[in-house]
Coordinates of C-alpha atoms in Angstrom, one line a residue:
Chain A
M1 CA -143.9 -19.4 80.4
P2 CA -140.4 -20.7 79.7
S3 CA -137.9 -19.9 82.4
K4 CA -135.2 -18.3 80.3
P5 CA -135.9 -14.8 78.7
I6 CA -134.9 -14.2 75.1
I7 CA -134.2 -10.5 75.9
S8 CA -133.1 -9.5 79.3
V9 CA -132.7 -5.8 80.0
T10 CA -131.3 -4.7 83.4
K11 CA -131.2 -1.1 84.7
L12 CA -130.8 0.4 81.3
N13 CA -130.0 4.1 81.2
K14 CA -129.5 6.4 78.3
Y15 CA -129.2 10.2 78.4
F16 CA -129.2 12.9 75.8
Y17 CA -127.9 16.3 76.3
S18 CA -129.7 19.4 75.1
P19 CA -127.8 21.2 72.3
D20 CA -126.2 23.7 74.7
K21 CA -125.2 20.8 77.0
S22 CA -126.9 22.4 80.0
L23 CA -129.7 20.0 80.3
K24 CA -129.4 16.2 80.8
I25 CA -132.5 14.4 79.5
D26 CA -133.2 10.8 80.4
A27 CA -134.3 9.1 77.3
V28 CA -134.3 5.7 78.9
K29 CA -134.3 5.6 82.7
N30 CA -133.6 2.5 84.8
V31 CA -135.5 0.1 82.6
T32 CA -135.5 -3.5 83.7
V33 CA -137.5 -6.0 81.8
D34 CA -137.4 -9.6 80.6
L35 CA -139.0 -10.7 77.4
Y36 CA -139.8 -14.3 76.7
Q37 CA -140.1 -16.5 73.6
G38 CA -143.4 -16.0 71.7
E39 CA -144.4 -12.8 73.6
V40 CA -145.8 -9.9 71.7
V41 CA -144.7 -6.9 73.8
V42 CA -146.4 -3.6 72.9
V43 CA -144.6 -0.5 74.0
I44 CA -146.9 2.5 74.3
G45 CA -146.8 5.9 75.8
P46 CA -146.8 9.6 74.9
S47 CA -144.4 10.9 72.3
G48 CA -141.0 11.6 73.8
A49 CA -141.4 8.9 76.3
G50 CA -138.3 7.0 75.1
K51 CA -140.1 4.1 73.4
S52 CA -138.2 4.3 70.2
T53 CA -134.9 5.0 71.9
F54 CA -135.4 1.9 74.1
L55 CA -136.3 -0.2 71.1
R56 CA -133.2 1.1 69.2
C57 CA -131.0 0.2 72.1
L58 CA -132.1 -3.4 71.8
N59 CA -130.2 -4.0 68.5
G60 CA -127.4 -1.6 69.1
L61 CA -128.5 1.2 66.8
E62 CA -128.3 3.5 69.9
D63 CA -125.5 3.2 72.5
F64 CA -126.7 3.2 76.1
D65 CA -124.9 4.7 79.0
S66 CA -125.3 2.1 81.7
G67 CA -127.1 -1.2 82.4
S68 CA -127.1 -4.4 80.4
I69 CA -128.9 -6.0 77.5
I70 CA -128.6 -9.7 77.0
I71 CA -130.2 -11.2 73.9
D72 CA -130.3 -14.9 73.4
D73 CA -127.4 -15.3 75.8
I74 CA -125.2 -12.7 74.0
P75 CA -124.5 -9.6 75.9
L76 CA -124.8 -6.4 73.8
N77 CA -121.7 -4.4 74.5
H78 CA -119.0 -2.6 72.6
H79 CA -117.7 -5.8 71.1
H80 CA -118.4 -5.4 67.4
K81 CA -118.7 -9.2 67.0
N82 CA -121.4 -9.5 69.6
R83 CA -123.3 -6.6 68.0
L84 CA -123.3 -8.4 64.6
E85 CA -124.4 -11.7 66.2
I86 CA -127.3 -10.0 67.9
R87 CA -128.3 -8.2 64.8
K88 CA -128.5 -11.5 63.0
E89 CA -131.1 -12.7 65.6
V90 CA -133.0 -9.4 65.8
G91 CA -135.0 -8.1 62.9
M92 CA -136.1 -4.5 62.7
V93 CA -138.8 -2.6 60.9
F94 CA -138.6 1.1 60.7
Q95 CA -141.2 3.9 60.6
S96 CA -139.8 5.2 57.2
F97 CA -139.4 1.7 55.7
N98 CA -135.7 2.3 54.8
L99 CA -135.8 0.0 51.8
F100 CA -132.7 0.2 49.6
P101 CA -134.1 2.3 46.7
H102 CA -131.5 1.1 44.1
M103 CA -132.4 -2.6 44.6
T104 CA -135.4 -4.5 43.4
V105 CA -137.7 -6.1 46.0
R106 CA -135.9 -9.4 45.3
E107 CA -132.5 -7.9 46.0
N108 CA -133.7 -6.1 49.1
I109 CA -134.9 -9.3 50.6
S110 CA -132.1 -11.6 49.5
L111 CA -129.1 -9.3 50.4
S112 CA -128.8 -10.3 54.0
V113 CA -129.5 -14.0 53.2
R114 CA -126.8 -14.0 50.6
R115 CA -124.2 -11.9 52.4
V116 CA -124.7 -12.7 56.0
R117 CA -126.3 -16.2 56.0
K118 CA -124.2 -17.1 53.0
K119 CA -126.9 -19.1 51.4
S120 CA -126.8 -20.2 47.7
T121 CA -128.7 -18.4 45.0
A122 CA -131.3 -21.1 44.8
E123 CA -132.0 -21.0 48.5
C124 CA -132.2 -17.2 48.4
E125 CA -134.8 -17.4 45.7
K126 CA -136.8 -19.9 47.7
I127 CA -136.7 -17.8 50.9
T128 CA -137.5 -14.6 49.0
A129 CA -140.5 -16.2 47.3
S130 CA -141.9 -17.7 50.5
L131 CA -141.5 -14.5 52.4
L132 CA -143.2 -12.4 49.7
D133 CA -146.0 -15.0 49.8
K134 CA -146.3 -14.5 53.5
V135 CA -146.6 -10.7 53.2
G136 CA -148.9 -11.0 50.2
I137 CA -147.0 -9.3 47.3
T138 CA -145.5 -12.0 45.1
D139 CA -146.2 -10.1 41.9
K140 CA -143.9 -7.2 42.9
I141 CA -140.7 -9.2 43.1
D142 CA -138.9 -7.3 40.3
S143 CA -140.2 -3.8 41.2
Y144 CA -138.2 -1.1 42.7
P145 CA -139.3 0.3 46.1
G146 CA -140.2 3.6 44.5
Q147 CA -142.8 1.8 42.4
L148 CA -144.7 0.5 45.4
S149 CA -147.2 2.1 47.7
G150 CA -146.3 2.8 51.3
G151 CA -148.1 -0.2 52.6
Q152 CA -146.4 -2.5 50.1
Q153 CA -143.0 -1.0 50.9
Q154 CA -143.5 -1.7 54.6
R155 CA -144.6 -5.2 53.9
V156 CA -141.4 -5.7 51.8
A157 CA -139.4 -4.2 54.7
I158 CA -141.0 -6.8 57.1
A159 CA -140.1 -9.6 54.6
R160 CA -136.6 -8.2 54.4
A161 CA -136.2 -8.3 58.2
L162 CA -137.7 -11.8 58.3
A163 CA -135.3 -13.1 55.7
M164 CA -132.6 -13.4 58.4
N165 CA -134.9 -15.8 60.2
P166 CA -134.6 -13.7 63.4
K167 CA -135.7 -14.8 66.9
V168 CA -137.1 -11.4 67.8
M169 CA -138.7 -8.8 65.6
L170 CA -138.6 -5.1 66.6
F171 CA -141.3 -2.7 65.1
D172 CA -140.6 1.0 65.4
E173 CA -143.9 2.7 64.7
A174 CA -144.2 0.6 61.6
T175 CA -147.5 2.1 60.6
S176 CA -147.0 5.8 61.6
A177 CA -145.8 6.9 58.1
L178 CA -148.6 5.2 56.2
D179 CA -151.8 6.5 54.7
P180 CA -154.8 5.4 56.8
E181 CA -156.1 3.0 54.2
M182 CA -152.8 1.1 54.2
I183 CA -152.4 0.7 57.9
S184 CA -154.5 -2.4 58.1
E185 CA -152.6 -4.3 55.4
V186 CA -149.4 -3.9 57.4
L187 CA -151.1 -4.6 60.8
D188 CA -152.6 -7.8 59.3
V189 CA -149.1 -9.0 58.4
M190 CA -147.9 -8.2 61.9
K191 CA -150.9 -10.0 63.5
N192 CA -150.2 -13.1 61.4
L193 CA -146.6 -13.0 62.6
A194 CA -147.8 -12.8 66.2
K195 CA -150.1 -15.7 65.6
D196 CA -147.2 -17.8 64.2
G197 CA -145.4 -17.4 67.5
M198 CA -142.8 -14.8 66.6
S199 CA -141.4 -12.9 69.6
M200 CA -142.1 -9.2 68.9
V201 CA -141.4 -5.9 70.5
V202 CA -143.8 -3.3 69.0
V203 CA -143.7 0.4 69.5
T204 CA -147.0 1.7 68.2
H205 CA -149.9 4.1 68.5
E206 CA -152.4 1.5 67.3
M207 CA -154.3 0.6 70.4
G208 CA -156.5 -1.8 68.4
F209 CA -153.4 -3.8 67.4
A210 CA -152.1 -3.8 71.0
R211 CA -155.4 -5.2 72.2
E212 CA -155.9 -7.7 69.5
A213 CA -152.4 -9.1 68.9
G214 CA -150.4 -8.0 72.0
S215 CA -149.7 -10.2 74.9
R216 CA -148.1 -7.7 77.2
I217 CA -148.0 -3.9 77.5
L218 CA -145.1 -1.8 78.5
F219 CA -146.4 1.7 79.2
M220 CA -143.5 4.2 79.2
D221 CA -143.4 7.8 80.2
N222 CA -140.3 10.1 80.6
G223 CA -138.0 7.2 79.8
E224 CA -139.4 4.9 82.6
I225 CA -141.5 1.9 82.4
V226 CA -144.6 3.0 84.3
E227 CA -146.7 -0.1 84.0
D228 CA -145.8 -3.6 82.8
R229 CA -149.0 -5.6 82.5
E230 CA -150.7 -8.3 80.4
V231 CA -152.9 -6.6 77.8
G232 CA -156.4 -7.3 79.2
G233 CA -155.5 -6.0 82.6
F234 CA -153.9 -2.8 81.3
F235 CA -156.8 -1.8 79.1
E236 CA -159.6 -2.8 81.6
D237 CA -158.0 -1.5 84.8
P238 CA -154.8 0.5 84.5
L239 CA -153.1 0.8 87.9
E240 CA -151.1 4.0 87.5
D241 CA -152.5 7.5 87.2
R242 CA -150.2 8.3 84.2
S243 CA -151.5 5.2 82.4
K244 CA -155.1 6.2 83.1
A245 CA -154.5 9.7 81.8
F246 CA -152.9 8.4 78.7
L247 CA -155.6 5.9 78.0
S248 CA -158.4 8.4 78.5
K249 CA -156.7 10.5 75.8
V250 CA -156.1 7.8 73.2
L251 CA -159.2 5.5 73.6
Chain B
M1 CA -147.7 29.0 24.6
K2 CA -145.6 32.1 23.9
K3 CA -144.5 32.4 20.3
H4 CA -140.7 32.1 19.9
N5 CA -139.1 35.2 18.4
Y6 CA -136.8 33.7 15.7
L7 CA -136.0 37.1 14.2
L8 CA -134.1 38.1 17.3
D9 CA -132.1 34.7 17.2
G10 CA -131.3 35.3 13.6
V11 CA -130.0 38.8 14.2
I12 CA -127.8 37.7 17.1
L13 CA -126.4 34.9 15.1
L14 CA -125.6 37.2 12.2
V15 CA -123.9 39.7 14.4
L16 CA -121.7 36.9 15.9
I17 CA -120.8 35.6 12.5
L18 CA -119.9 39.1 11.3
A19 CA -117.8 39.7 14.4
G20 CA -116.0 36.4 13.8
I21 CA -115.2 37.4 10.2
L22 CA -114.0 40.8 11.2
G23 CA -111.8 39.3 13.9
F24 CA -110.4 36.8 11.5
L25 CA -109.6 39.5 9.0
R26 CA -108.0 41.7 11.7
I27 CA -105.7 38.9 12.7
K28 CA -104.9 37.9 9.2
N29 CA -104.0 41.4 8.0
G30 CA -103.1 43.1 11.3
F31 CA -100.4 40.8 12.5
S32 CA -97.8 39.4 10.4
Y33 CA -97.8 35.7 11.1
S34 CA -97.4 33.3 8.2
W35 CA -99.6 30.4 9.0
N36 CA -98.3 27.0 8.1
W37 CA -100.9 24.4 9.0
G38 CA -99.5 22.1 6.3
A39 CA -96.6 21.2 8.6
I40 CA -98.9 19.9 11.4
P41 CA -100.2 16.5 10.1
Q42 CA -96.7 15.0 10.0
F43 CA -96.5 15.3 13.7
F44 CA -99.5 13.1 14.1
F45 CA -98.3 10.2 12.0
K46 CA -95.1 9.5 10.2
L47 CA -93.8 6.8 7.8
D48 CA -91.0 4.7 9.1
E49 CA -88.1 3.3 7.0
S50 CA -90.1 0.3 5.8
G51 CA -93.1 2.5 4.8
H52 CA -95.4 1.6 7.8
I53 CA -97.5 4.4 9.4
K54 CA -96.3 5.1 12.9
P55 CA -97.8 7.5 15.4
N56 CA -95.6 10.6 15.8
L57 CA -94.9 12.9 18.7
L58 CA -98.4 14.4 19.0
M59 CA -100.2 11.0 19.0
L60 CA -97.6 9.5 21.3
G61 CA -98.2 12.4 23.7
F62 CA -101.9 12.0 23.3
F63 CA -101.7 8.3 24.3
T64 CA -99.5 9.1 27.3
T65 CA -102.0 11.7 28.4
I66 CA -104.8 9.2 28.1
K67 CA -102.9 6.5 30.0
L68 CA -101.8 8.9 32.7
S69 CA -105.3 10.4 33.2
F70 CA -107.0 7.0 33.2
W71 CA -104.7 5.5 35.8
S72 CA -104.6 8.5 38.0
S73 CA -108.4 9.0 37.9
F74 CA -108.8 5.3 38.7
A75 CA -106.3 5.6 41.7
A76 CA -107.9 8.9 42.8
I77 CA -111.3 7.3 43.0
I78 CA -110.0 4.4 45.1
I79 CA -108.0 6.7 47.4
G80 CA -110.9 9.3 47.5
T81 CA -113.6 6.7 48.3
F82 CA -111.5 5.3 51.1
M83 CA -110.6 8.7 52.6
G84 CA -114.1 10.1 52.0
I85 CA -115.5 7.2 54.0
L86 CA -112.9 7.7 56.8
R87 CA -113.9 11.4 56.9
T88 CA -117.5 10.5 57.7
R89 CA -116.9 7.8 60.3
K90 CA -117.6 8.4 64.0
N91 CA -114.2 7.2 65.1
L92 CA -111.8 10.0 65.8
F93 CA -108.7 8.3 64.3
S94 CA -110.5 7.7 61.1
R95 CA -111.7 11.3 60.9
L96 CA -108.3 12.6 61.6
T97 CA -106.7 10.5 59.0
G98 CA -109.2 11.5 56.3
R99 CA -109.1 15.1 57.2
T100 CA -105.3 15.3 57.4
Y101 CA -104.9 13.7 54.0
I102 CA -107.5 15.9 52.3
E103 CA -106.2 19.1 53.8
I104 CA -102.6 18.4 52.9
A105 CA -103.2 17.2 49.4
R106 CA -105.7 19.9 48.6
N107 CA -103.8 22.8 50.1
T108 CA -100.5 22.2 48.3
P109 CA -99.8 23.5 44.8
P110 CA -99.8 20.5 42.5
L111 CA -96.5 21.7 40.9
V112 CA -94.9 21.5 44.3
L113 CA -96.4 18.1 45.0
I114 CA -94.9 16.9 41.7
F115 CA -91.4 17.9 42.6
I116 CA -91.7 16.4 46.0
F117 CA -92.9 13.1 44.7
Y118 CA -90.5 13.1 41.8
F119 CA -87.5 13.5 43.9
F120 CA -88.8 11.4 46.7
I121 CA -90.5 8.6 44.9
G122 CA -88.8 8.8 41.6
N123 CA -85.3 8.9 43.0
N124 CA -85.6 7.0 46.2
I125 CA -88.5 4.7 46.6
T126 CA -88.7 3.2 43.1
T127 CA -84.9 2.6 43.2
A128 CA -85.1 1.1 46.6
L129 CA -88.0 -1.2 45.6
G130 CA -86.1 -2.1 42.5
I131 CA -88.9 -1.1 40.2
D132 CA -86.5 0.5 37.7
Q133 CA -84.5 -2.7 37.6
W134 CA -87.6 -4.8 37.3
A135 CA -88.9 -2.8 34.4
R136 CA -85.6 -3.0 32.6
N137 CA -85.3 -6.7 33.0
L138 CA -88.7 -7.5 31.7
S139 CA -88.9 -9.9 28.7
G140 CA -89.8 -8.5 25.3
A141 CA -93.5 -9.3 25.7
G142 CA -93.6 -7.9 29.2
K143 CA -92.0 -4.7 28.0
G144 CA -94.7 -4.5 25.3
V145 CA -97.4 -4.9 27.9
L146 CA -95.9 -2.3 30.2
S147 CA -95.5 0.2 27.3
F148 CA -99.1 -0.4 26.2
L149 CA -100.6 0.0 29.7
F150 CA -98.2 2.6 31.2
S151 CA -95.1 3.9 29.6
R152 CA -91.8 2.8 28.1
P153 CA -89.9 0.7 30.7
E154 CA -87.0 3.2 30.9
R155 CA -89.4 6.0 31.8
F156 CA -91.5 3.9 34.1
S157 CA -90.4 5.3 37.4
E158 CA -91.1 8.9 36.3
F159 CA -94.4 7.8 35.0
L160 CA -95.2 6.2 38.4
S161 CA -94.3 9.4 40.3
A162 CA -96.5 11.4 37.9
L163 CA -99.3 9.0 38.4
F164 CA -98.9 9.0 42.1
T165 CA -98.9 12.8 42.4
L166 CA -102.0 13.2 40.2
A167 CA -103.8 10.4 42.1
V168 CA -103.0 11.9 45.5
Y169 CA -103.9 15.5 44.4
E170 CA -107.1 14.6 42.6
G171 CA -107.9 12.0 45.3
A172 CA -108.5 14.8 47.9
Y173 CA -111.1 16.4 45.7
V174 CA -112.7 13.0 45.0
A175 CA -112.8 12.4 48.8
E176 CA -114.7 15.6 49.3
I177 CA -117.1 14.7 46.6
I178 CA -117.6 11.2 48.1
R179 CA -118.1 12.8 51.5
G180 CA -120.8 15.0 50.1
G181 CA -122.4 12.0 48.5
L182 CA -122.3 10.0 51.7
E183 CA -123.8 12.8 53.8
S184 CA -126.7 13.0 51.3
I185 CA -127.7 9.4 52.0
E186 CA -130.4 9.1 54.5
K187 CA -129.4 7.8 57.9
G188 CA -132.1 5.2 57.6
Q189 CA -130.1 3.4 54.9
F190 CA -127.2 2.9 57.2
E191 CA -129.4 1.9 60.1
A192 CA -131.4 -0.6 57.9
S193 CA -128.2 -2.3 56.8
D194 CA -126.8 -2.3 60.3
A195 CA -130.1 -3.8 61.6
L196 CA -129.8 -6.6 59.1
G197 CA -126.4 -7.6 60.6
I198 CA -124.6 -6.8 57.3
S199 CA -120.9 -6.2 57.8
S200 CA -119.5 -2.7 57.4
I201 CA -117.7 -3.5 54.1
D202 CA -120.9 -5.1 52.6
K203 CA -122.9 -2.1 53.8
Y204 CA -120.8 0.3 51.8
R205 CA -120.3 -2.1 48.9
F206 CA -123.9 -3.0 48.3
V207 CA -126.1 -0.4 49.9
I208 CA -124.3 2.9 50.4
L209 CA -121.8 3.4 47.6
P210 CA -124.0 2.4 44.7
Q211 CA -126.4 5.1 45.8
V212 CA -123.5 7.6 46.3
F213 CA -121.9 7.0 42.9
R214 CA -125.2 7.5 41.2
K215 CA -125.6 10.9 42.9
I216 CA -122.0 12.1 42.4
L217 CA -121.5 10.9 38.8
P218 CA -121.7 14.5 37.4
S219 CA -119.1 15.8 39.9
L220 CA -116.9 12.8 39.4
T221 CA -116.9 13.4 35.7
S222 CA -115.9 17.0 36.2
Q223 CA -113.1 15.8 38.4
A224 CA -111.9 13.3 35.8
I225 CA -111.9 16.2 33.3
S226 CA -109.8 18.2 35.7
T227 CA -107.4 15.3 36.0
I228 CA -106.9 15.2 32.2
K229 CA -106.2 18.9 32.2
D230 CA -104.0 18.9 35.3
S231 CA -102.0 16.0 33.8
S232 CA -100.3 18.7 31.6
I233 CA -98.3 19.9 34.6
V234 CA -96.3 16.6 34.8
S235 CA -94.5 17.8 31.6
I236 CA -92.3 19.6 34.1
I237 CA -90.7 16.3 35.1
S238 CA -90.3 15.3 31.4
I239 CA -93.2 12.9 31.2
Q240 CA -93.7 12.8 27.4
E241 CA -97.4 13.7 27.4
L242 CA -99.3 16.0 25.1
T243 CA -98.1 19.3 26.6
F244 CA -94.5 18.2 26.8
Q245 CA -94.5 17.1 23.2
G246 CA -96.1 20.5 22.3
M247 CA -93.2 22.3 24.0
E248 CA -90.7 20.2 22.2
L249 CA -92.3 20.7 18.8
M250 CA -92.6 24.4 19.4
A251 CA -89.0 24.7 20.3
S252 CA -87.9 23.0 17.2
T253 CA -90.4 24.3 14.6
Y254 CA -91.5 27.7 16.0
L255 CA -95.1 26.9 14.8
V256 CA -96.4 28.4 18.0
F257 CA -100.0 29.0 17.2
E258 CA -100.6 26.0 15.0
I259 CA -99.2 23.6 17.6
W260 CA -101.0 25.1 20.6
I261 CA -104.3 25.3 18.8
T262 CA -103.9 21.7 17.7
I263 CA -103.0 20.6 21.3
T264 CA -106.0 22.5 22.7
A265 CA -108.2 20.7 20.2
M266 CA -106.8 17.4 21.2
Y267 CA -107.4 18.0 24.9
F268 CA -110.9 19.2 24.0
V269 CA -111.6 16.0 22.0
L270 CA -110.5 13.9 25.0
T271 CA -112.5 15.8 27.6
I272 CA -115.7 16.2 25.5
S273 CA -115.7 12.4 24.8
L274 CA -115.5 11.8 28.5
S275 CA -118.4 14.0 29.3
T276 CA -120.4 12.5 26.5
L277 CA -119.7 9.1 27.8
A278 CA -120.7 10.2 31.3
S279 CA -124.0 11.6 30.2
F280 CA -124.6 8.4 28.1
I281 CA -124.1 6.3 31.3
E282 CA -126.3 8.7 33.3
N283 CA -129.1 8.3 30.8
R284 CA -128.7 4.5 30.7
M285 CA -128.9 4.1 34.5
V286 CA -132.1 2.5 35.9
K287 CA -134.4 5.1 37.2
Y288 CA -135.8 4.3 40.5

């Protein structure tokens, strides 16, 4: 394993307050973790465990209250410039796809390449075509998202995130909003990405994916990382009681 | 399917027509007013000394109303978009700025605003900036362009204060429309563009505002129609738009009904064309 982590999280804390401000809820509690190039880290745990919040902290979609996040040597803090730099290196795929409905697939994918990477139109076309090839929907390039199935939309969303050529990809329950028969087509794209050596942080309920494509498991409960293990060990022989209880329910 | 009852429609229509005829006869016989519609056309167009057709007062007023409404709607949309965005930002300063502008502009009678701007901008700012001077010293061609786009150079500073007043007043309503539109956009759209590292300006320009404008086009059209109608109040500072010309004509000819009916029709033509144009655009937009 290379010595320098690509994402380094130290003592990360984030609280929410209940609506009447009487109750402080730890969404992310004292999380310290280092992620290395090429790792596929799968974050699992019961709902409300803070998995998504943790993930959203990693690219600054959520502010955190204390601790530090360093991504590719750039500290994520209140400097707007750092935040933009980090977001260029970190791609994100959402549960609800969040494609831009008024743009065609081509425009969805090329927007960031054109406006952020400032590539020429010819280069944008090339990148868009190769990414659509990668996710397997070249024939839908001029369709609007509303004309695509959920699985196709999510694959376009993955292509859109990849267009920035990120160093890390974050997946926030990318298959949870899909009809069952479409889950595998999206998981296949994610597995291929993992095979190609992309560093990934994946929040998911798909234990099959975690086993097959994951290299490391972070098991979270109540905002804390309960167990941080390589995949085989975690599924064969979980150490903590909470992990055991969780696995007995989902497997 | 239920059979449509055409008999009832026919009866209602007949009753309405009869009521119309009755009303017309009542007015014609009941109140002694000698109609003189024949005098109206000359106020649209006139022949000058060399025999060329020239627009007369009503048409000149009509053009001024169009120019004034166009520019003030245009400015109102820019001000409104900016302030509407500020109003929805997280930052306290932005929210305060947006809110303060909207509440002040929206909660002031437009007539009062006009006087304030007229005496403040018309008399002080434009003079201080030398805009009057600049307009007067324009070359012949420059004056032509200025008259075509805005108003005659000697009336330019009044025109500016009228434009500014209407823009500020209508801008507050536009800002609220924009805010409504922005709040109707899913949070995920903002997050997706943020996650792509797109700058804030590009986010609004390419992702958010195109979706907002599509949603708010009907309300924006209503607001533009309001702007056309509200533009009549600037007659109070002698901008020679349609209502002002109407008052002038009325004072000199006493053709009260003919003139005001004509002017109503002219406003109507203008606003109905605008709403037709808007529904045309709405239908032409790509459905997604």
